[in-house]
Coordinates of C-alpha atoms in Angstrom, one line a residue:
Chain A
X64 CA 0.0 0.0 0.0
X65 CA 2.6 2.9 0.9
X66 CA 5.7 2.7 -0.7
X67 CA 9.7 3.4 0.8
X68 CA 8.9 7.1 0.3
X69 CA 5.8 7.0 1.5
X70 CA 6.8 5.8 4.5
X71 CA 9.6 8.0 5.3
X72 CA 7.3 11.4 4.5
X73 CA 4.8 9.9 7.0
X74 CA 7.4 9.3 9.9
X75 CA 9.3 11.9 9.5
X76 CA 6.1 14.6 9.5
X77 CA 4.9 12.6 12.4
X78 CA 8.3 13.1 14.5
X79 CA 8.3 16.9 13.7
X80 CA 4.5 17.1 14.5
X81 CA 5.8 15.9 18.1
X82 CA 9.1 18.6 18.2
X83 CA 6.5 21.3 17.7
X84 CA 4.2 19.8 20.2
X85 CA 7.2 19.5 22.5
X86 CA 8.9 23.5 21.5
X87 CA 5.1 24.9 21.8
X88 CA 4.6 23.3 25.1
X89 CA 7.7 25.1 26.4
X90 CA 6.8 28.0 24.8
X91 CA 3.5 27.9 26.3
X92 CA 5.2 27.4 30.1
X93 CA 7.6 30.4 29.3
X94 CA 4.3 32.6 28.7
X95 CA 2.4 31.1 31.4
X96 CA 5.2 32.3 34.0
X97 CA 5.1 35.9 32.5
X98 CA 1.8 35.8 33.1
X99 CA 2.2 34.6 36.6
X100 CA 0.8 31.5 36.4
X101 CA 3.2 29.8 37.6
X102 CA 1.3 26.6 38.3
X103 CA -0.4 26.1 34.8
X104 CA 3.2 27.0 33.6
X105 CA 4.7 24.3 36.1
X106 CA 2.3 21.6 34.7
X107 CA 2.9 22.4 30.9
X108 CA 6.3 20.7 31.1
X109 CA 5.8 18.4 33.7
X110 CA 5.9 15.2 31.7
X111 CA 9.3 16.3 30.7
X112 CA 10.9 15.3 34.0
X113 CA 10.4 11.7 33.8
X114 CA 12.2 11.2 30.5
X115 CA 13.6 12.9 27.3
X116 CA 17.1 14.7 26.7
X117 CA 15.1 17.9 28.5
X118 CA 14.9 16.0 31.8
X119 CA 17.4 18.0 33.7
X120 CA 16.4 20.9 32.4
X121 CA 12.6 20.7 33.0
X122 CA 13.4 19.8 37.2
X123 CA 15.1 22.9 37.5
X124 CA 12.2 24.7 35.6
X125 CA 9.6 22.8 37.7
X126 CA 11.7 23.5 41.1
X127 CA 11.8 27.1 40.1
X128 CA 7.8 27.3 39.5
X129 CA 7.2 25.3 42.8
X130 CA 9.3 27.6 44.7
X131 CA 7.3 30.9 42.8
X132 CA 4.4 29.4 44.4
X133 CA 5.2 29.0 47.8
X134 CA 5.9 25.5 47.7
X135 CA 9.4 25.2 49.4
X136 CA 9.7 21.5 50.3
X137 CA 8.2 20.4 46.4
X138 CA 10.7 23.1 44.8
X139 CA 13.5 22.0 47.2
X140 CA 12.4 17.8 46.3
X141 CA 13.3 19.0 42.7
X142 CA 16.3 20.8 43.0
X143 CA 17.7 17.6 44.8
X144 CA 16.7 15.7 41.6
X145 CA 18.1 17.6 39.2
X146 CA 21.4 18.0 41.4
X147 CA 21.6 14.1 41.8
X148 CA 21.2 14.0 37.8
X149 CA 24.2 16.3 37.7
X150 CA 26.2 17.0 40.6
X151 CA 28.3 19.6 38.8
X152 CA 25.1 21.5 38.1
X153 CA 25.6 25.4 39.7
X154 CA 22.4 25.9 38.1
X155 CA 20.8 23.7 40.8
X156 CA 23.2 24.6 43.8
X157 CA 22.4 27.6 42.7
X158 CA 18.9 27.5 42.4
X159 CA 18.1 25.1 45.4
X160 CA 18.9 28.1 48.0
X161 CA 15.9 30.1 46.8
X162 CA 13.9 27.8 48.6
X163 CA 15.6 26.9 51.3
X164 CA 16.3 31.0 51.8
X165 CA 12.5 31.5 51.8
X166 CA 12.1 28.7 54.9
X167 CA 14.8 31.0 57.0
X168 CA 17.3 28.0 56.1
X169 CA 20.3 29.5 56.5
X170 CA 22.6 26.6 57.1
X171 CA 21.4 25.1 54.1
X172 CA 21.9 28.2 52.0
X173 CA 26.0 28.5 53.6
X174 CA 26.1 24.4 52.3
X175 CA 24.9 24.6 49.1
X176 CA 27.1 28.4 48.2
X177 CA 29.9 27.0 49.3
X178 CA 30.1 23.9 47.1
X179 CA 29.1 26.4 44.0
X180 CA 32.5 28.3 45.3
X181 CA 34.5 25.3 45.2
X182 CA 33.8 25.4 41.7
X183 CA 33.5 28.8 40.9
X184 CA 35.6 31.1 42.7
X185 CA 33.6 34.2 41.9
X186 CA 30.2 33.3 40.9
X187 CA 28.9 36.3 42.5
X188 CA 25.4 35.0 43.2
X189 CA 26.9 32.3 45.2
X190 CA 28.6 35.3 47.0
X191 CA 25.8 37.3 47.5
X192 CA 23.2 34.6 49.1
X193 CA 26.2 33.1 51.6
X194 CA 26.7 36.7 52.2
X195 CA 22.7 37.5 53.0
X196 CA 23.1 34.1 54.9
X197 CA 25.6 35.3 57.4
X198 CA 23.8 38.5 57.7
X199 CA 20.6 36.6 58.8
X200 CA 23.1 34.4 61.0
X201 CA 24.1 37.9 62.6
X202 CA 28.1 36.6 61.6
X203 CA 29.2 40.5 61.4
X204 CA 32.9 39.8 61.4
X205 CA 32.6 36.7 58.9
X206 CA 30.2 39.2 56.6
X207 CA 32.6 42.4 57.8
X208 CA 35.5 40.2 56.3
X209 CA 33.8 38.3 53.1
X210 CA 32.2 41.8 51.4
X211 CA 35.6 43.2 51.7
X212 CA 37.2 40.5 49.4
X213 CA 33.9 41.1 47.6
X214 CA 34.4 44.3 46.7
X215 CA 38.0 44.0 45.4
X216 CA 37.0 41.7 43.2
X217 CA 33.8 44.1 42.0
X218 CA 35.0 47.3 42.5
X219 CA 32.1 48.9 40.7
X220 CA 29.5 47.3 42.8
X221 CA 27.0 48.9 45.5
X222 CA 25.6 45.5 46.4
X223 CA 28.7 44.0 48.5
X224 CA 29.7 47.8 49.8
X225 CA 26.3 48.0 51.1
X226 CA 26.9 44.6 53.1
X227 CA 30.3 45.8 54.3
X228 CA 28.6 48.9 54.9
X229 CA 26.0 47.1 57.4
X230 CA 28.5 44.5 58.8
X231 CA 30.8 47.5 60.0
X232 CA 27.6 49.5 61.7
X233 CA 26.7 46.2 63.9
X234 CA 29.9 46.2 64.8
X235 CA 29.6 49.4 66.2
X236 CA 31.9 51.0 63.9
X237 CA 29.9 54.1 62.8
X238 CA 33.1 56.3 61.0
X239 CA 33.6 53.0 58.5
X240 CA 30.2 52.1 58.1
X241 CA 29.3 55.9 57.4
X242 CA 32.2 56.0 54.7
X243 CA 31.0 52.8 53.1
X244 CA 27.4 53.7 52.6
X245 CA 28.6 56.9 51.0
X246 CA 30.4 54.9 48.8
X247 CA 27.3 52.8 48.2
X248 CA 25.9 56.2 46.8
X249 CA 28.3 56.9 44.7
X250 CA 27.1 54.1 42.9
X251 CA 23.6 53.9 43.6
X252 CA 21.6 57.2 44.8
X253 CA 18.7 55.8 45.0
X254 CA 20.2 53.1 47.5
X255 CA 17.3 52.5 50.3
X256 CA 19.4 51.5 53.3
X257 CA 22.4 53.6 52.6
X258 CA 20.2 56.3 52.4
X259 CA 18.2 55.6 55.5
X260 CA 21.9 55.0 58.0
X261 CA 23.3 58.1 56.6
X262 CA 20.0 60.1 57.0
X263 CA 19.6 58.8 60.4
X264 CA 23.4 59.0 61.6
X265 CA 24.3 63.3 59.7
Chain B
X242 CA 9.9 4.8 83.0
X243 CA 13.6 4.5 84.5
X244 CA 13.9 2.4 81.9
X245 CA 12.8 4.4 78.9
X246 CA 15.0 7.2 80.8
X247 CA 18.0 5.2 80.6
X248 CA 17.2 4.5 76.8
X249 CA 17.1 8.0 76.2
X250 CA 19.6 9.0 78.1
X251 CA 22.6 6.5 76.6
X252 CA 21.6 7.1 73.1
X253 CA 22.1 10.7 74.0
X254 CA 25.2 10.7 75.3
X255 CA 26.3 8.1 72.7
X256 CA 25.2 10.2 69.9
X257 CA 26.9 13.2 71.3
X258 CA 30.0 11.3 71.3
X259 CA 29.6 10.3 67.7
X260 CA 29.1 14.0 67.2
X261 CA 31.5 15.8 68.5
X262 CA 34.0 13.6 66.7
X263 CA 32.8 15.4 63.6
X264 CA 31.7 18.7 64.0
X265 CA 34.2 19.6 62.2
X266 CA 32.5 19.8 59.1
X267 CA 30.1 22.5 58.2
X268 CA 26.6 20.5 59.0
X269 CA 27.3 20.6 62.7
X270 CA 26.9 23.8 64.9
X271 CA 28.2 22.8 68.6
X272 CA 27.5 25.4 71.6
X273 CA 28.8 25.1 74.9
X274 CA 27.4 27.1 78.2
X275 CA 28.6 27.6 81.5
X276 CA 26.7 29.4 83.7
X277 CA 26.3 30.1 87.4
X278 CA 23.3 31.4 89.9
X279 CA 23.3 32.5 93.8
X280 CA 21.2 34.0 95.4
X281 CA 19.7 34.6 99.2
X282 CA 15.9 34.3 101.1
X283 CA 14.4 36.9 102.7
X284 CA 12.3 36.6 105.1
X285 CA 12.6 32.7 105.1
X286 CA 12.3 30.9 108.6
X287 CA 14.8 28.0 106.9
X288 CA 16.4 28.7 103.8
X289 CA 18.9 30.7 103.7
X290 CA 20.9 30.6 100.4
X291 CA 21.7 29.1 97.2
X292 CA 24.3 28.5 94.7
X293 CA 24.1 26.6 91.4
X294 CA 26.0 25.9 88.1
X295 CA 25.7 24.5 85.4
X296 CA 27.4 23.4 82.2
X297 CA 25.2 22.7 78.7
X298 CA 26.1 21.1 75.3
X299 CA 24.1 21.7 72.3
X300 CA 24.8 20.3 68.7
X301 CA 22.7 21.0 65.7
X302 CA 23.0 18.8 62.5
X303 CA 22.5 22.1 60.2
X304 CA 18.6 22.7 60.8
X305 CA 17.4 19.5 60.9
X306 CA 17.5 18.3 64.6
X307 CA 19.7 18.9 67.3
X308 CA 20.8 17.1 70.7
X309 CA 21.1 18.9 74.1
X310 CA 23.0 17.8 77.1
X311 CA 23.4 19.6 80.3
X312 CA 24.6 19.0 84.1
X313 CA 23.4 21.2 86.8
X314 CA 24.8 21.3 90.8
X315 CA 22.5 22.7 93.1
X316 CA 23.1 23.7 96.8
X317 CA 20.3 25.2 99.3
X318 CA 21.6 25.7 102.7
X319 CA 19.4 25.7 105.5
X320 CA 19.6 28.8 108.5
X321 CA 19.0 26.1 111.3
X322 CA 21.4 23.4 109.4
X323 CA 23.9 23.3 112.4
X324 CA 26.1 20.6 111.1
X325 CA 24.9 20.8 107.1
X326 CA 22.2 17.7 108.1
X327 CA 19.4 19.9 106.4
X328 CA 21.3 21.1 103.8
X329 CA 20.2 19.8 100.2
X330 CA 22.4 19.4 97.8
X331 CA 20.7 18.1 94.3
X332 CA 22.2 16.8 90.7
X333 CA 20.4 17.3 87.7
X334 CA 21.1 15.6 84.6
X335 CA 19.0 16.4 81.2
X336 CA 18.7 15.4 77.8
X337 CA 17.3 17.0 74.9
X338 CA 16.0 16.1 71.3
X339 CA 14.7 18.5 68.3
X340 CA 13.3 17.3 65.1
X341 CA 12.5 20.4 62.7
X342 CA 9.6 19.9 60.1
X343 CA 8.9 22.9 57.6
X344 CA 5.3 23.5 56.9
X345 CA 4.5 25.5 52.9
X346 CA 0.8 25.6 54.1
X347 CA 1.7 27.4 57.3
X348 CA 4.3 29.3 56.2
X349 CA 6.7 28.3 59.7
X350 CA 9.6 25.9 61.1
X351 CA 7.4 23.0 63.4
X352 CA 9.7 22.2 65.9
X353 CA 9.0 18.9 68.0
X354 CA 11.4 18.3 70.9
X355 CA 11.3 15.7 74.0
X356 CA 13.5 16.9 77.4
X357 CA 14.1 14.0 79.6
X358 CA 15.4 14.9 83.4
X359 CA 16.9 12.9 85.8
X360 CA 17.4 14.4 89.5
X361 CA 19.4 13.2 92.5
X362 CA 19.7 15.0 95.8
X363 CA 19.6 14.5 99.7
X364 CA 16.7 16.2 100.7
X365 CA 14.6 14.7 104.0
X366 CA 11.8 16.8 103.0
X367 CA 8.9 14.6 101.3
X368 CA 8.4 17.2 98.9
X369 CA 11.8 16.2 97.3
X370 CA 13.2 13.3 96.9
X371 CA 14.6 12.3 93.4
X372 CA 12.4 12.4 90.4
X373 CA 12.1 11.4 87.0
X374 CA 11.0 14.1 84.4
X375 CA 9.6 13.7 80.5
X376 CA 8.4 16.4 78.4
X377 CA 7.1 16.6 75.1
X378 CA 6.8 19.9 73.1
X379 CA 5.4 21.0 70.0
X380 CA 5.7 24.5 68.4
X381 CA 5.4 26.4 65.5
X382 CA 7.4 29.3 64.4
X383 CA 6.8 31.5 60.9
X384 CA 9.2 31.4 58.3
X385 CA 9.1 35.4 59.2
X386 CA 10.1 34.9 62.8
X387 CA 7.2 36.9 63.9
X388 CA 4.8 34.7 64.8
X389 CA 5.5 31.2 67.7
X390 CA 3.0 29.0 69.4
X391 CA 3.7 25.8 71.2
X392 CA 2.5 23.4 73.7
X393 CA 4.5 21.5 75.9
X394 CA 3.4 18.6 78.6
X395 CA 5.6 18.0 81.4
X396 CA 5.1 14.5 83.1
X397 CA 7.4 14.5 86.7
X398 CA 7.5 11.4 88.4
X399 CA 8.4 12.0 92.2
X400 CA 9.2 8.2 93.1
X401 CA 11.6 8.6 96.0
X402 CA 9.2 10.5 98.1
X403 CA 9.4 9.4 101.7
X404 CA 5.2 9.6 101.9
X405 CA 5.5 6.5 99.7
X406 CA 3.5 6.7 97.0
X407 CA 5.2 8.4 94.4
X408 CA 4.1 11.8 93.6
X409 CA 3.3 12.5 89.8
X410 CA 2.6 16.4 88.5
X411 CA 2.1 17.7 85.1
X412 CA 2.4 20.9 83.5
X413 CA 0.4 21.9 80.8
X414 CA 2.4 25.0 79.1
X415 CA 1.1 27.0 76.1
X416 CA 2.1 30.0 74.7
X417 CA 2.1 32.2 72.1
X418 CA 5.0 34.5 71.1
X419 CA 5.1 37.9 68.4
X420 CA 8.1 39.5 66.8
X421 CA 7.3 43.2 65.9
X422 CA 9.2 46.4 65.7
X423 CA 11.1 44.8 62.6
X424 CA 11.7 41.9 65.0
X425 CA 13.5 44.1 67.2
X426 CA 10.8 43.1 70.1
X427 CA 9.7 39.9 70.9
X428 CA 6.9 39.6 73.5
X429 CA 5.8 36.0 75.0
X430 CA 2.6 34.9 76.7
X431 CA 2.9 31.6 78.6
X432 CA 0.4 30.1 81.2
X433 CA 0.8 27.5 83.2
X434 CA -1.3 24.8 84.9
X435 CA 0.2 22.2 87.0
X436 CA -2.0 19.1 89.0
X437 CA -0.4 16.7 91.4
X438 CA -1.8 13.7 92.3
X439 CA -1.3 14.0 96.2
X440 CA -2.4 17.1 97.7
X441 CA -0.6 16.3 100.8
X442 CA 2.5 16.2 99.1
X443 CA 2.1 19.2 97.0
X444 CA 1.3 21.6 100.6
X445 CA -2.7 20.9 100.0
X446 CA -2.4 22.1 96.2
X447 CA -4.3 20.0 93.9
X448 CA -4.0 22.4 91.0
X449 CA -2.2 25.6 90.0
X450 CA -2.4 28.1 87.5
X451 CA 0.3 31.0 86.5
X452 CA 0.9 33.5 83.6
X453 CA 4.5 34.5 82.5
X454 CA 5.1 37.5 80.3
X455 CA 8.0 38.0 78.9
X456 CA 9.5 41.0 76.7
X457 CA 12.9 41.2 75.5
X458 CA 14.4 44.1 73.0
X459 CA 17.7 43.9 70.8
X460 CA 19.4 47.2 71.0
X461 CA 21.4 48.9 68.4
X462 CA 24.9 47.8 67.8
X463 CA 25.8 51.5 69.5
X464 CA 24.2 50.7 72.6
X465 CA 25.3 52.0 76.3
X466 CA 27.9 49.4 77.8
X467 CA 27.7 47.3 74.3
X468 CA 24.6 45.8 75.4
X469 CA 22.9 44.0 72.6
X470 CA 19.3 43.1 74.3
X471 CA 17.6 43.0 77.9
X472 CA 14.3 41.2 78.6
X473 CA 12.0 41.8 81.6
X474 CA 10.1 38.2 82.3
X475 CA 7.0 38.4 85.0
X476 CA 5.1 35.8 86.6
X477 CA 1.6 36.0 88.4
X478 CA -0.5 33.6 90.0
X479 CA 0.8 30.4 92.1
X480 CA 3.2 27.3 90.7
X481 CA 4.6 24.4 92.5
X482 CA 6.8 21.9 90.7
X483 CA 7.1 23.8 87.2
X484 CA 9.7 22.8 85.0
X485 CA 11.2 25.3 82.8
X486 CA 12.9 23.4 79.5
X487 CA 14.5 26.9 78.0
X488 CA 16.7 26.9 80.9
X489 CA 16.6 23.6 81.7
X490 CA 15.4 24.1 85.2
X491 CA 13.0 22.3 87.7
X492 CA 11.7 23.9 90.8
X493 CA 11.3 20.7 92.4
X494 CA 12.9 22.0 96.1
X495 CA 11.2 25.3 96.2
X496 CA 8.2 25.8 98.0
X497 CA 4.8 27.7 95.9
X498 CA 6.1 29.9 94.0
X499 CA 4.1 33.7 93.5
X500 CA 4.5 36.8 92.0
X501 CA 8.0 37.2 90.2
X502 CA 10.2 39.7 88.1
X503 CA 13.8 39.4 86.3
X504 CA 15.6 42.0 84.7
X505 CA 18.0 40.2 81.8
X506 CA 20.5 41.4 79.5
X507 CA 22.8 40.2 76.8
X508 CA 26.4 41.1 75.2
X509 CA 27.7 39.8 71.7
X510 CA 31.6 40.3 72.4
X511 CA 32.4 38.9 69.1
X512 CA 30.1 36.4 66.6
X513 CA 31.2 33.3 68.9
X514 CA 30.5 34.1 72.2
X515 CA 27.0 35.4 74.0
X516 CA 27.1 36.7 77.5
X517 CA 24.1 36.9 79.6
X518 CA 23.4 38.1 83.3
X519 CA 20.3 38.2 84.7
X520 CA 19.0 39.2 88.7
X521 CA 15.7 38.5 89.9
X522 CA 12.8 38.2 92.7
X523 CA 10.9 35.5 93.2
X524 CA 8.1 35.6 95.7
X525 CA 7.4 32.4 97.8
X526 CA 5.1 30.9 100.0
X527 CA 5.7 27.5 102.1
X528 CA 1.7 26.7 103.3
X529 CA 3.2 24.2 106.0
X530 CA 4.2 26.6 108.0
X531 CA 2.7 29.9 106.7
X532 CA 5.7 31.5 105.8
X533 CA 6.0 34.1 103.0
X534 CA 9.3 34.7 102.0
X535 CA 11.5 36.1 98.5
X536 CA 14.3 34.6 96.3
X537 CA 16.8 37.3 95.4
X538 CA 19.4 36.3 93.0
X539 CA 21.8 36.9 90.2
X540 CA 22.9 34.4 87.2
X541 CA 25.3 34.6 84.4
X542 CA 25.7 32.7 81.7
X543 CA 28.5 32.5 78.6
X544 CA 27.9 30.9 75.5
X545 CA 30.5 29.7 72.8
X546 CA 29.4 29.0 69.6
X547 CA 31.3 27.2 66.8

C-alpha cells in the first residue's frame, strides 16, 4: 500500500509534528510564567521530568515554578533531583537556595554556596546569598571580612559595599560604616538602606 | 519509665560522642554554656541561700534536629542546718532532642522536641526526693520569625518520696509569642497549669495556675555598655513543681512559688560568644508553716558558639 517514500514522509512529518508539540509546550510554560501562572506553567512541562534529553532541564524549571508558588519543600524535592542527575550542576546549587532562603534556612543556603564556590571562585550569586546568609546568621565579622574581598574583586559594585557597609555599623563601627554607605551612593543614589543609615546617623 | 529514661539518656550521650568527633565539618553547629546562679531568702524561717552551676552542650545537625545535654549542681543551705544535716544538695542531669519539620501551608519551622530529666539530691523533706521528668513539646514558628506557638506537657514522676506513693505532677504550658518592631521586640505569653496527684505532698495544692510574660528588646549595635538586648520576664498567679525546658530548670525544692520579676541582659563580644546576666525576685510561700518569703538572685551565663 505505501511505498519506501511513503513511508519516510509519513514518519518523519509525524516526529516533527511531536518537536513542535514539544517547543510549543515550552513556549506555552515560558508565557504562562510571565503571566504569573506559575502553576499552569509548572504543569505544561511536567511530563518532561520523567524522560527525554530535557529531563534535567525541566526539574530545574519545575523547582523554580514550585518555589514561585510558595511550595518550598516540592521546589526543594526537585532541585535535589536535578542535582543528583548532575552533581556539577551550579544551576541547581544555585537555584536550590531560593527555597531553602524563603524557609529562614540559612545553614542550608552556607552548604549549598559553598560547594558552587569550590567550583567557581567568583560566581557572584553564590557570593551574594552566603553573604545574605551570614547577615541573617548575625556573623558580622565573617560578613565584615567576606564583602571586603567582595568588593576588590567588583569594584564597581554597591551590592557587597552595602553589606560591608551594614557589617561594620553592627559592629559598632559608625566612622567605617558611614564611609561605606557613602560609597554605596556613589554608585547607587537611590540606594534604600544607605540612604536611610546616613540620613539617620548626619 | 527509668527504663525508657536510661534509653534516652545513653543514646544521647552516645550520639553526642559520635558528634563531637565530627563537627568539624560544616553540617554541625556545637554550643557550649557555663553558667552560674546565687542568690539569698528573705524573710525565710529556713532557707537561707543558694548556689548553682551549670554546664550545657548543644549540637545542631545544620537545621534538621539537634541534641542537648546539660549538668546542673545545686546547693540550698538551711539557716538552722547546724552541722549541714538539712542542707540539700541536688544533681540534675538532662537530655534533649529536636526534630525540625517545615510546613508550605503554614508558612513556619514545626519544631518537636522531647526533654528528659533525671534528679538526684539529699533532701529529707517529702516534697523532694529524686524524680524522673519527660516532656514533650510541640511549636510552631513562621518562616518570618514573627509569629510562635507551642504546647508543651511536662510528666514529673516524684518516686523517691518518703510519703511512699510516688508523687506525679504535670504541667500543661502553652504559649504564644510575636516578633514586631522589625523583629527588634519579641513579647511571649505563657500560662501555666500544673496538677499533682497527692495534695498532701504538693502543701494541700491539687492544682495551680500561673501566667508568665515575657518581653525582650535587641538594641542597636551602639548601645550603652555594648549591650545587645535585655528582657524583663514576669510571673503572676501560684506554681509548685514547674519545669522550665528553656533553661533547663525544675523547681522541684522550692516551696509555691508567686509573683516574680527578672531583669535580663545580653552582650555579643564577638560572633562566637554570648554573655548573659540576669537578677531577679521570686516571691514564695511554704503553706506548712505559713511563711511568706523572697528569692533574690543573680545568674550569668556565657555561651561559645562554633
Amino acid at each position: 500500500m505505501f511505498n519506501r517514500n511513503s513511508a519516510t514522509f509519513i514518519i518523519t512529518f509525524f516526529i516533527s509534528l511531536t518537536c513542535s508539540a514539544d517547543n510549543l509546550m515550552w513556549e506555552r510554560s515560558l508565557e504562562l510564567e510571565k503571566l504569573g501562572f506559575y502553576e499552569r506553567a509548572a504543569t505544561a512541562i511536567e511530563i518532561y521530568m520523567t524522560r527525554g534529553d530535557d529531563m534535567e532541564y525541566a526539574l530545574l524549571r519545575y523547582a523554580y515554578l514550585k518555589y514561585k508558588q510558595g511550595e518550598y519543600n516540592v521546589s526543594i524535592d526537585h532541585y535535589d533531583k536535578a542535582i543528583h542527575l548532575n552533581p556539577d550542576s551550579l544551576d541547581a546549587k544555585l537555584g536550590i537556595t531560593l527555597p531553602y532562603m524563603a524557609q529562614g534556612r540559612w545553614r542550608r543556603v552556607k552548604v549549598y554556596t559553598r560547594q558552587v564556590l569550590t567550583i567557581s571562585d567568583w560566581n557572584y550569586t553564590a557570593h551574594e546569598r552566603l553573604m545574605m546568609a551570614e547577615e541573617a546568621m548575625k556573623k558580622w565579622t565573617t560578613l565584615d571580612r567576606h564583602a571586603a574581598e567582595l568588593t576588590t574583586a567588583y569594584p564597581s559594585d554597591a551590592g557587597a559595599l552595602a553589606y560591608y557597609a551594614h557589617a561594620n555599623a553592627m559592629q559598632g563601627d559608625v566612622a567605617m560604616a558611614i564611609a561605606a554607605y557613602e560609597k554605596v551612593l556613589m554608585r547607587d543614589p537611590e540606594h534604600i538602606e544607605a540612604n536611610a543609615y546616613l540620613g539617620d546617623k548626619k | 519509665m527509668e527504663i525508657l529514661f536510661r534509653f534516652l539518656l545513653s543514646v544521647l550521650i552516645t550520639t553526642s560522642i559520635l558528634i563531637t568527633n565530627v563537627y568539624a565539618g560544616d553540617r554541625w553547629y556545637v554550643d557550649a554554656t557555663a553558667d552560674g546562679k546565687a542568690g539569698r531568702y528573705s524573710d525565710s524561717v529556713l532557707r537561707k541561700d543558694f548556689y548553682s552551676a551549670s554546664v550545657w552542650l548543644n549540637m545542631d545537625y545544620l537545621d534538621n534536629y539537634s541534641f542537648a545535654f546539660a549538668y546542673n549542681n545545686l546547693k540550698i543551705n538551711y539557716k538552722d542546718a547546724g552541722s549541714g544535716a538539712f542542707n540539700i544538695a541536688q544533681e540534675a542531669f538532662t537530655g534533649r532532642f529536636q526534630y525540625y519539620f517545615y510546613n508550605d501551608a503554614l508558612a513556619g519551622k514545626i519544631t518537636t522536641q522531647l526533654v528528659a530529666y533525671r534528679l538526684i539530691n539529699d533532701s529529707p523533706a517529702a516534697m523532694a526526693g529524686s524524680a524522673t521528668i519527660i516532656s514533650p513539646k510541640l511549636a510552631y514558628m513562621h518562616y518570618d520569625k514573627d509569629l510562635s506557638v507551642d504546647i508543651e506537657y511536662v510528666w514529673s514522676d516524684y518516686a523517691s518520696s518518703n510519703l511512699g506513693s510516688n508523687l506525679i505532677i504535670q504541667q500543661f504550658a502553652p504559649s504564644i509569642g510575636f516578633g514586631f518592631n522589625q523583629n527588634s521586640d519579641w513579647l511571649e505569653l505563657k500560662a501555666y497549669l500544673i496538677t499533682s496527684n497527692d495534695k498532701s505532698q504538693s502543701q494541700g495544692e491539687g492544682s495551680l495556675t500561673s501566667a508568665r510574660v515575657k518581653w525582650k528588646h535587641w538594641l542597636d549595635p551602639e548601645a550603652i555598655f555594648g549591650v545587645n538586648s535585655f528582657f524583663i520576664d514576669a510571673l503572676a498567679g501560684q506554681r509548685i513543681f514547674a519545669v522550665d525546658n528553656e533553661t533547663y530548670t525544675v523547681f522541684n525544692l522550692e516551696d509555691i512559688q508567686q509573683e516574680s520579676v527578672l531583669l535580663g541582659f545580653g552582650w555579643r563580644p564577638g560572633e562566637d560568644f554570648d554573655i548573659s546576666a540576669v537578677a531577679g525576685i521570686e516571691k514564695y510561700k511554704n503553706k506548712i508553716i505559713d511563711n511568706t518569703y523572697n528569692r533574690e538572685y543573680f545568674y550569668i551565663s556565657l555561651t561559645k558558639h562554633w
